[in-house]
XYZ file of C-alpha atoms in Angstrom:
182
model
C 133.691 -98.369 -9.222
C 137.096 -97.943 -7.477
C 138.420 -94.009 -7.139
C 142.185 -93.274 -6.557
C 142.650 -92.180 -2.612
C 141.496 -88.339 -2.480
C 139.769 -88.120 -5.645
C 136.260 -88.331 -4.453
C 135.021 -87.986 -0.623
C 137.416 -88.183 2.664
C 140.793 -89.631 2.719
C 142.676 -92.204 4.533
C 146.464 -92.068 4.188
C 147.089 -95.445 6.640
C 144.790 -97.899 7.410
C 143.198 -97.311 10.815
C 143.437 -101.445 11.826
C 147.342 -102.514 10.437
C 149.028 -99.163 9.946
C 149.296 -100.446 5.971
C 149.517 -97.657 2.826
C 147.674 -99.667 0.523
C 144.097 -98.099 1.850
C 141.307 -97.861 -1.037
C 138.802 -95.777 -1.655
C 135.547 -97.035 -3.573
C 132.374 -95.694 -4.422
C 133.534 -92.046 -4.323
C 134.576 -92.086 -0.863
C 131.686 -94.249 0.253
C 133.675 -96.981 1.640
C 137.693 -97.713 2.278
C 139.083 -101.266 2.143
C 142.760 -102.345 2.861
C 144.095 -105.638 0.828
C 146.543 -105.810 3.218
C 144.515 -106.883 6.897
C 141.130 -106.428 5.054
C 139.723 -104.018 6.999
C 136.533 -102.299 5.477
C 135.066 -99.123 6.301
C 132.047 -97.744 5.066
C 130.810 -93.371 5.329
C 127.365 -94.110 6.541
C 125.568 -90.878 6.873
C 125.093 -89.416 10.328
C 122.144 -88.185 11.852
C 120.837 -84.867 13.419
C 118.327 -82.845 14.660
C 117.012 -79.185 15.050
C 114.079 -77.781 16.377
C 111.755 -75.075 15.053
C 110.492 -73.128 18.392
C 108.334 -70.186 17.776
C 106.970 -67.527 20.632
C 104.602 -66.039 21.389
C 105.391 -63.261 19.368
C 105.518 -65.549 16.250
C 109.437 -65.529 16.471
C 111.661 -68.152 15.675
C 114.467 -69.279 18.212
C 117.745 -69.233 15.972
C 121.166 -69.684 17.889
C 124.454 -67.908 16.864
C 127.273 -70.625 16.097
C 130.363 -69.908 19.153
C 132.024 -72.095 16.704
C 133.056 -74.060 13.695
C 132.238 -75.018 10.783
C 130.135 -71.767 9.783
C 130.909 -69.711 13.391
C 129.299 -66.499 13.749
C 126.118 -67.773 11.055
C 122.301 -68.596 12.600
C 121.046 -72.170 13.414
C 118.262 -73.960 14.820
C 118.816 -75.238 18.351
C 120.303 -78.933 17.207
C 122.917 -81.104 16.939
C 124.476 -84.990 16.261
C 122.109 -88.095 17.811
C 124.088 -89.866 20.286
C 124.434 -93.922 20.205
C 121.414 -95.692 20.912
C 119.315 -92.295 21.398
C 116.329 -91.732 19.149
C 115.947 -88.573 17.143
C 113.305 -87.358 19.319
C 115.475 -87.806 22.507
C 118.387 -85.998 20.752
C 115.918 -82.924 19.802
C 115.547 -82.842 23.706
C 118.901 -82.747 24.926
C 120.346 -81.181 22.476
C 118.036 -78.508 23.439
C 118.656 -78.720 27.206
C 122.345 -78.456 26.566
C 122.195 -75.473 24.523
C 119.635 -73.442 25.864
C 119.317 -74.774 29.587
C 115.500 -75.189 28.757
C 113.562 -78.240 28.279
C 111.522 -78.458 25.199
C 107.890 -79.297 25.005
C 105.604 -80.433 22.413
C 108.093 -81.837 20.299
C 106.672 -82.778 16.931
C 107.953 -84.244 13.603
C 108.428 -81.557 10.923
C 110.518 -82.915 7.786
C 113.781 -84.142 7.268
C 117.040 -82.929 4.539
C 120.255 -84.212 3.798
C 123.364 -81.632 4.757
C 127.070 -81.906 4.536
C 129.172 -80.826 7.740
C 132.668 -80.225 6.931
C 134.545 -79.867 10.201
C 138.347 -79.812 10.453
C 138.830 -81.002 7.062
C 136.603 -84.146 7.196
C 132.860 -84.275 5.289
C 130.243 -85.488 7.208
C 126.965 -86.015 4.958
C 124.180 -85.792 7.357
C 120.435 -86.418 7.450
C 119.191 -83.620 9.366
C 115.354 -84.477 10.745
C 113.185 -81.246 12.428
C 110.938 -80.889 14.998
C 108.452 -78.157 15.797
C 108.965 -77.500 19.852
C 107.779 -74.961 21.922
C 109.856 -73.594 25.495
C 107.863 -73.109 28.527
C 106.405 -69.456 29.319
C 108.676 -67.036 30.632
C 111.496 -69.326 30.414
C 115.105 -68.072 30.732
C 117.329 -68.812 27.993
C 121.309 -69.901 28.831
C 123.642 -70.707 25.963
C 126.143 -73.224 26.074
C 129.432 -72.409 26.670
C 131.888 -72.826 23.442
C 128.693 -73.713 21.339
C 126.410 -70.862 21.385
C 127.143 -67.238 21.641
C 123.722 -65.745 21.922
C 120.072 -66.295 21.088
C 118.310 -64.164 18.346
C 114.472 -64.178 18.247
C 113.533 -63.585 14.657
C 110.248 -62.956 12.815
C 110.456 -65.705 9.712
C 106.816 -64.753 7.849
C 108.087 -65.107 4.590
C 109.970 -66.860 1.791
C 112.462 -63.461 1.783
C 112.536 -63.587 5.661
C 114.476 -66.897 5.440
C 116.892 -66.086 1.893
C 117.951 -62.823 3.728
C 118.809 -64.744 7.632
C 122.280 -65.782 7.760
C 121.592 -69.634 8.030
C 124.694 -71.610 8.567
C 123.054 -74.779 7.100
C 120.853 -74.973 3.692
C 118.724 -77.750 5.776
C 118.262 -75.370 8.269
C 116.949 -72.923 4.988
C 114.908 -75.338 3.595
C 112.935 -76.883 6.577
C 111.915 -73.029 7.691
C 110.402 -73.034 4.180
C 108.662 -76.123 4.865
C 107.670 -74.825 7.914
C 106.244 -71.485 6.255
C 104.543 -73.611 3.695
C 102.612 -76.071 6.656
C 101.533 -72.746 8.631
């Protein structure tokens, strides 16, 4: 099924290969096609990662966003798999770069879909979580322009996790998962 430009999904006004107006948009912004050079472009989903890192304390690591989209809300230390980088990999350098520590124990938890809107373009997402844990007595460092501090919070209940500012419903949903597999 064929949807007019804008209707459904993200928008191309000129074709990205020949310039050309005639860009379409099918399968509610699923793929673009221009008749004019034939270029084709499909909105694959994009992958990424989060961990789940509890203390000792039974505390969960949650990192407040230095920026857009949802600045100021809670997340799980995460972020977008690079190219040619399994989601494992990703889980541990996305956690080196945003907390200057070195996961360990890195573990398959569950995976959600989530959309990322960011500067006016969607980004649907397949966001798969890990259990971690950070070595002992560890010092914590955020990343400049992507974390603006770390909050250790006790997550022992379904209520813990409705009432934590979560910028992300996967984020939401695998601490749920996680309660329920404790």
């Amino acid at each position: 099924m064929r949807y007019p430009i804008g209707m459904e999904g993200n928008r191309f006004i000129y074709c990205p290969q020949c310039g050309g107006k005639e860009i379409e948009t099918f399968g509610g912004g699923r793929k673009w096609k221009c008749p004019k050079c034939g270029f084709e472009l499909y909105n694959n989903v994009a992958n990424a990662v989060g961990l789940v890192i509890q203390n000792a304390d039974g505390e969960i690591l949650l990192e407040k966003r230095a920026k857009d989209p949802r600045k100021g809300f809670l997340a799980l230390p995460g972020g977008f798999t690079d190219f040619d980088e399994s989601a494992e990999e990703a889980a541990h350098r996305e956690c080196i770069e945003e907390t200057g520590v070195a996961p360990e124990k890195i573990k398959y938890l569950c995976s959600f879909p989530n959309t990322y809107d960011y500067k006016g373009i969607r980004y649907k997402t397949c966001d798969i979580f890990f259990t971690a844990s950070l070595p002992q007595n560890c010092t914590l460092k955020p990343q400049e322009g992507e974390v603006d501090a770390f909050i250790w919070k006790k997550i022992a209940t379904k209520e813990d996790v409705e009432n934590c500012p979560l910028a992300f419903d996967s984020a939401r949903k695998t601490l749920l998962k996680w309660l329920e597999e404790k």
